[in-house]
Tab-separated table of C-alpha atoms in Angstrom:
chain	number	residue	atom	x	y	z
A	227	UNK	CA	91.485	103.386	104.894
A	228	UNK	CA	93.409	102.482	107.801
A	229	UNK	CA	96.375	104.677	107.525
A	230	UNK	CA	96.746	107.956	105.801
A	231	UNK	CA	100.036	109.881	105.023
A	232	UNK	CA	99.331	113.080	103.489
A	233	UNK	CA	97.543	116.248	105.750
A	234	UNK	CA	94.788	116.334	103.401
A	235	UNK	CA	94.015	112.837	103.970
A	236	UNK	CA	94.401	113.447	107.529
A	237	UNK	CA	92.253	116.934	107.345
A	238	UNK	CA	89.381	114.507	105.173
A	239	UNK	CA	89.338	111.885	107.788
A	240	UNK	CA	89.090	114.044	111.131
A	241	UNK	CA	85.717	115.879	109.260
A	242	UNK	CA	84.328	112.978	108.506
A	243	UNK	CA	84.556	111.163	111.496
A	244	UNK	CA	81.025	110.104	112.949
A	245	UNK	CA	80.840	111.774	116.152
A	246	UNK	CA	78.166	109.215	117.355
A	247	UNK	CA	76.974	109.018	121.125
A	248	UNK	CA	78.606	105.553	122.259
A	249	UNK	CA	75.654	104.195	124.868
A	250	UNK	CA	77.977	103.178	128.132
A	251	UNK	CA	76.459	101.357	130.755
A	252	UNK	CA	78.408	102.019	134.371
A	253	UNK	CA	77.498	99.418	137.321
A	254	UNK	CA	77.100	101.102	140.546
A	255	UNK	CA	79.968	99.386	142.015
A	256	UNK	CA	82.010	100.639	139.002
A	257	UNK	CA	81.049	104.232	139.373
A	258	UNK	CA	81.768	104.411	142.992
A	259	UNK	CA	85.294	102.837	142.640
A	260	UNK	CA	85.736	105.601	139.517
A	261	UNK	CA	84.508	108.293	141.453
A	262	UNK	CA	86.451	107.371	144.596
A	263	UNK	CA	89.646	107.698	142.571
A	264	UNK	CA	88.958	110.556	141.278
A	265	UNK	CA	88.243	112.175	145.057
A	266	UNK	CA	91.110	110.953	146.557
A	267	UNK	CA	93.513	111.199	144.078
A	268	UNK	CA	92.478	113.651	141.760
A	269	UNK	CA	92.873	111.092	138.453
A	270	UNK	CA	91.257	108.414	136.556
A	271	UNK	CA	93.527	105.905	134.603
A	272	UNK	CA	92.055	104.726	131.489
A	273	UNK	CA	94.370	101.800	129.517
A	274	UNK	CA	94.144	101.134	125.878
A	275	UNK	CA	95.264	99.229	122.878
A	276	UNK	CA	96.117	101.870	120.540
A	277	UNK	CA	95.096	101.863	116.827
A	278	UNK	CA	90.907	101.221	117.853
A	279	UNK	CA	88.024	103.762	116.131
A	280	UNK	CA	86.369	103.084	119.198
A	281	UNK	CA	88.783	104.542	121.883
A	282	UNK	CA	88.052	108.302	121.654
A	283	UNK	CA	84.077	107.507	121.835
A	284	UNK	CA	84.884	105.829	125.074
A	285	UNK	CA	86.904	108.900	126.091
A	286	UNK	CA	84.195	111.025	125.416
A	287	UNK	CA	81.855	108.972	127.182
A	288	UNK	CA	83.825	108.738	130.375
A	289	UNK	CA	84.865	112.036	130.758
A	290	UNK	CA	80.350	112.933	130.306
A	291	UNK	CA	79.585	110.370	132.425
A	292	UNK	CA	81.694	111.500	135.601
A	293	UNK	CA	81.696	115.402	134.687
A	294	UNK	CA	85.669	115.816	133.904
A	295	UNK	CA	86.946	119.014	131.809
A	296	UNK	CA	90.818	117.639	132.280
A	297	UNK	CA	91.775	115.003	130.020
A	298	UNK	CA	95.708	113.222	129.607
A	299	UNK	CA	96.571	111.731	126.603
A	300	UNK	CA	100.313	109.943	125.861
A	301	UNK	CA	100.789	111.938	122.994
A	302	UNK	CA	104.356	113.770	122.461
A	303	UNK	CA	104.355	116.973	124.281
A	304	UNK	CA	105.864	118.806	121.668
A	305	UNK	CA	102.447	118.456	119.911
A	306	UNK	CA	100.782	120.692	122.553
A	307	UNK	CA	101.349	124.029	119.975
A	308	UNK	CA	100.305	122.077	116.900
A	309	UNK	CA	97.189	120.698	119.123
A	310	UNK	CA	95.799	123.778	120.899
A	311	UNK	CA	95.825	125.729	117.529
A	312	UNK	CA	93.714	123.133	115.852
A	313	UNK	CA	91.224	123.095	119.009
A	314	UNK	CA	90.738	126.672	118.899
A	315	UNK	CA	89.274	126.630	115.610
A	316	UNK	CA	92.338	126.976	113.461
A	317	UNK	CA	93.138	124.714	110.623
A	318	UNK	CA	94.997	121.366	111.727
A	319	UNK	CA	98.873	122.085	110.737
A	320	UNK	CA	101.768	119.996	109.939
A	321	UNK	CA	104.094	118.271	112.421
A	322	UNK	CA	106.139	115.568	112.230
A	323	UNK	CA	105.109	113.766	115.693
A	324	UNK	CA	101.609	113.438	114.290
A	325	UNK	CA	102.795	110.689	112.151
A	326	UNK	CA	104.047	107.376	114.616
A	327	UNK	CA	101.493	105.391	113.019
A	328	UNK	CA	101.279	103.268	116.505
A	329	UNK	CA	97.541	104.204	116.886
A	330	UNK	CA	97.896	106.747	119.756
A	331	UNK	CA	97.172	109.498	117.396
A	332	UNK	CA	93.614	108.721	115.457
A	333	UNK	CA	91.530	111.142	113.503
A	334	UNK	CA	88.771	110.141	115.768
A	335	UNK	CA	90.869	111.456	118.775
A	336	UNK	CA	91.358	114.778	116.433
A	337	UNK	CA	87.846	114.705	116.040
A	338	UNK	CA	86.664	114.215	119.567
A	339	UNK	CA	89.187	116.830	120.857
A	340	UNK	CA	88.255	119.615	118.791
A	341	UNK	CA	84.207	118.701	119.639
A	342	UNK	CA	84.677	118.499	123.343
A	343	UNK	CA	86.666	121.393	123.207
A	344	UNK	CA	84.016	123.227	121.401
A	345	UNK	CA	81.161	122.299	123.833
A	346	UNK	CA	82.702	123.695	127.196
A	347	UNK	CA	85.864	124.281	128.740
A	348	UNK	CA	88.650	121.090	128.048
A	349	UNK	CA	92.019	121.181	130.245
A	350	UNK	CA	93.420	118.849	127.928
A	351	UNK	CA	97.616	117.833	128.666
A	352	UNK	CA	99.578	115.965	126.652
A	353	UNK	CA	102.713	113.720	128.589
A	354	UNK	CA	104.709	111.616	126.203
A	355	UNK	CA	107.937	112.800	126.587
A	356	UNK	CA	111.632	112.629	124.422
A	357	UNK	CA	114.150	110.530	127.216
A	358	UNK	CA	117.744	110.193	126.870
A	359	UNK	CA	119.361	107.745	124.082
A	360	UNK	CA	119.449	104.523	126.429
A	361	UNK	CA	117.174	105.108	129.161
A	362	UNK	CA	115.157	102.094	130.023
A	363	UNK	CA	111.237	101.477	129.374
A	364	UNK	CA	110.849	102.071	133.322
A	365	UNK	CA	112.661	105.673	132.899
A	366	UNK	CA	109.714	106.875	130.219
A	367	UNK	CA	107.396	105.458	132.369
A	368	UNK	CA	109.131	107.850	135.062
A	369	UNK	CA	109.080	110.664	132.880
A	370	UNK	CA	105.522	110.399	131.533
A	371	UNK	CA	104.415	109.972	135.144
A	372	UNK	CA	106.436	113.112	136.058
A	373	UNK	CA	104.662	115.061	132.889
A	374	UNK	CA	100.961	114.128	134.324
A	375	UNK	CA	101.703	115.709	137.661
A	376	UNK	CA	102.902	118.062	136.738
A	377	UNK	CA	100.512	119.219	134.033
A	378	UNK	CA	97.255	118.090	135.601
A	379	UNK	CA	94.637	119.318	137.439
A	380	UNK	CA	92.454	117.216	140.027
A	381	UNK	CA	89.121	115.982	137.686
A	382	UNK	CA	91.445	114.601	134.899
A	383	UNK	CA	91.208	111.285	132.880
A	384	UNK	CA	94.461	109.987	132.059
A	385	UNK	CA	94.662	107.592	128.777
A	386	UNK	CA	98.101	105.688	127.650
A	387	UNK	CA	98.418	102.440	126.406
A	388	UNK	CA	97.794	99.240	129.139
A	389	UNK	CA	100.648	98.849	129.240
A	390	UNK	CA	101.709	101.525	131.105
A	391	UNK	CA	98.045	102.023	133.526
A	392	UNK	CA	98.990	98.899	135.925
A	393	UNK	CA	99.143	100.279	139.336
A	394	UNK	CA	102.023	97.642	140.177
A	395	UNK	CA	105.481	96.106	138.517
A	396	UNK	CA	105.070	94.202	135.418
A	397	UNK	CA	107.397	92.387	133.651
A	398	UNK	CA	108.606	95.359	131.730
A	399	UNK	CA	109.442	97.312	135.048
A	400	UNK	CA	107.600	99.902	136.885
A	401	UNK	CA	104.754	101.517	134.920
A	402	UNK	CA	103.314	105.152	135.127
A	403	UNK	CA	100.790	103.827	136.773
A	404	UNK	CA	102.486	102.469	139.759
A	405	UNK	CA	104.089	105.814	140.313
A	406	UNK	CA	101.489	107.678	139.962
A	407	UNK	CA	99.506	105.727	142.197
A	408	UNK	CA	102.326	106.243	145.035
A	409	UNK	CA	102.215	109.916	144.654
A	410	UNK	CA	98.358	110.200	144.263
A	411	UNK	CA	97.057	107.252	146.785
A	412	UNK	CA	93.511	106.134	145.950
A	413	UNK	CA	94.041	106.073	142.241
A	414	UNK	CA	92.344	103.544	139.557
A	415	UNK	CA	92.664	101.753	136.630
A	416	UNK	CA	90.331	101.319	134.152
A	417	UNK	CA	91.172	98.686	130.983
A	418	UNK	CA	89.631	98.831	127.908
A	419	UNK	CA	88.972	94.674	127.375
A	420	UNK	CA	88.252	94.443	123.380
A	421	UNK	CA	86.219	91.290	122.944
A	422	UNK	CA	86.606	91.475	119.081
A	423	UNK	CA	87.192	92.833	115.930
A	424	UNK	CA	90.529	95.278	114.677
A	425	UNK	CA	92.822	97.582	115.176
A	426	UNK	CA	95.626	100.042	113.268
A	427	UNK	CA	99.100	99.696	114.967
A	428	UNK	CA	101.911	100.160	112.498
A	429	UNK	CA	99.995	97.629	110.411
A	430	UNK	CA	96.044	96.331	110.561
A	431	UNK	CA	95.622	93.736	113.149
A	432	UNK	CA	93.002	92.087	115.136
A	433	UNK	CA	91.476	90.800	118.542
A	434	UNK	CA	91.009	86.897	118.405
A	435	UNK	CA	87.671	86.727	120.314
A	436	UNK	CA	83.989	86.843	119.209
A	437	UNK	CA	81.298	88.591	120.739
A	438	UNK	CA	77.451	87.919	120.749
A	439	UNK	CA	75.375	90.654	119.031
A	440	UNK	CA	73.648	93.022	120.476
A	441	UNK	CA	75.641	93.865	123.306
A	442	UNK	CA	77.158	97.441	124.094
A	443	UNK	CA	79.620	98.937	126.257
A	444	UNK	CA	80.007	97.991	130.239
A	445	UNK	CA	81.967	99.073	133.231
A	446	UNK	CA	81.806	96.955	135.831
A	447	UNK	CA	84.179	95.977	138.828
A	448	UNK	CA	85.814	92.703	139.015
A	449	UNK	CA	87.574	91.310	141.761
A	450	UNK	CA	88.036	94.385	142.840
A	451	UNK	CA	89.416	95.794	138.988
A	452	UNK	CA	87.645	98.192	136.801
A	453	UNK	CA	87.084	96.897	133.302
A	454	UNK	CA	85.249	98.373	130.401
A	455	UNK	CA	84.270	95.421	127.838
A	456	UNK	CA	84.037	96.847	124.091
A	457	UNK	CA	82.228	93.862	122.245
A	458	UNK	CA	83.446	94.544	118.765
A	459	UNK	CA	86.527	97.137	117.555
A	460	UNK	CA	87.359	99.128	115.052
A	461	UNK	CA	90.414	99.615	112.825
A	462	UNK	CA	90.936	103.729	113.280
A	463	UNK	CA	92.236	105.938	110.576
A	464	UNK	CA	95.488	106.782	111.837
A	465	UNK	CA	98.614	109.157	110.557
A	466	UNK	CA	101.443	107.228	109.307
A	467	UNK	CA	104.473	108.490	107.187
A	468	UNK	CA	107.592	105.896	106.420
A	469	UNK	CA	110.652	107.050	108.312
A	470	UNK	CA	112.479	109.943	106.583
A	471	UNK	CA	109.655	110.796	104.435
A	472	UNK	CA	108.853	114.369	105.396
A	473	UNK	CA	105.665	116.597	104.891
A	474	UNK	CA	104.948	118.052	101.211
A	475	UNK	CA	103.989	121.370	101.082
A	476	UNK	CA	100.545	122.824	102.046
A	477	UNK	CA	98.990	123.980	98.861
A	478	UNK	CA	96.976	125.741	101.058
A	479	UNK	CA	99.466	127.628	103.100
A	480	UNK	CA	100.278	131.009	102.407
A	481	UNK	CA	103.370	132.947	103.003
């Protein structure tokens, strides 16, 4: 079930997602570059491929392992209503941004959200925001870097796709990352490097590489980069409605 399209499907998979400790194992020379970014800049960059089970584990474990309460996610902002209701306990509702299907949005992310929030305080900020009819991929980047200071607190973990974490110009112009990094010197990167298996993103792909069994989750600094190796990923259960098609009523909703 890599996709689902109705709320109940969505509702099912978030409650039945296995909230499983994910053993990470952090270097020494990978914590202190982690932990130095997060004292001098305040943030933690964490880059993704969307669409992969395993992502919100890794979340999870990072924001345990170096004592954060603030988390970042590139999820539409609009969602923050919609988001906070369903952490405080309340039933998850309806909205039409919850349905991309690009793998941002997971029901293990639901899951891990509304179980972090439960166990202690989560400052949790969501910075995906709507940019005029146009703009270029650098001006979201702008924007979304604008959202994230302006929304976060120092002690915050900020997760978007790796495409936008790189802390210099890429080919596709100037990512968050880079501005961030000039307004909040000191700051990381961490990328998620997925050694094999799947992933949900509009459709079920996968990773081309194998790797040997047995091994688990690493952070380690190379060359002076921070990379957490995932040996084998997972396809996640994520929202996805066709264009136009809009939300059937809640047969649970009352008036």
């Amino acid at each position: 079930m890599p996709s689902v399209a109705s709320l109940d499907e969505l509702r099912r998979a978030v409650a039945e997602f296995p909230l499983t400790g994910l053993p990470l194992t952090v270097e020494p020379a990978a914590r202190a570059a982690a932990q130095r970014s997060l004292d001098e800049s305040g943030l933690l960059l964490l880059g993704e491929i969307h669409g992969v089970a395993e992502n919100p584990l890794l979340i999870r474990a990072l924001l345990a392992e170096f004592g954060l309460s603030g988390l970042a996610l590139e999820w539409p902002a609009e969602l923050t209503p919609t988001v906070s209701a369903f952490l405080a306990g309340g039933p998850l509702e309806d909205h039409w941004l919850l349905w991309p299907g690009d793998g941002r949005i997971t029901a293990g992310h639901l899951a891990m959200l509304r179980d972090r929030a439960a166990a202690g305080p989560l400052r949790l900020s969501l910075f995906d925001v709507t940019i005029p009819a146009g703009a270029s991929w650098s001006d979201r980047d702008a924007a979304m870097a604008a959202q994230v200071l302006a929304s976060t607190e120092p002690g915050t973990l900020v997760v978007a796709g790796n495409a936008h974490t790189p802390l210099r110009r890429t080919g596709l112009g100037v990512p968050m990352g880079t501005i961030l990094s000039e307004r909040q010197p000191g700051l990381a990167e961490i990328r998620i490097s997925y050694a094999s298996g799947g992933y949900y993103n509009m459709a079920p792909r996968q990773f081309g590489g194998h790797a040997p069994p047995g091994q688990t989750p690493r952070l380690s600094l190379r060359d002076g980069r921070l990379i957490l190796e995932l040996p084998s990923a997972t396809a996640a259960v994520v929202p996805q409605r066709p264009l136009g098609v809009t939300a059937a009523p809640d047969a649970n909703a009352t008036d």
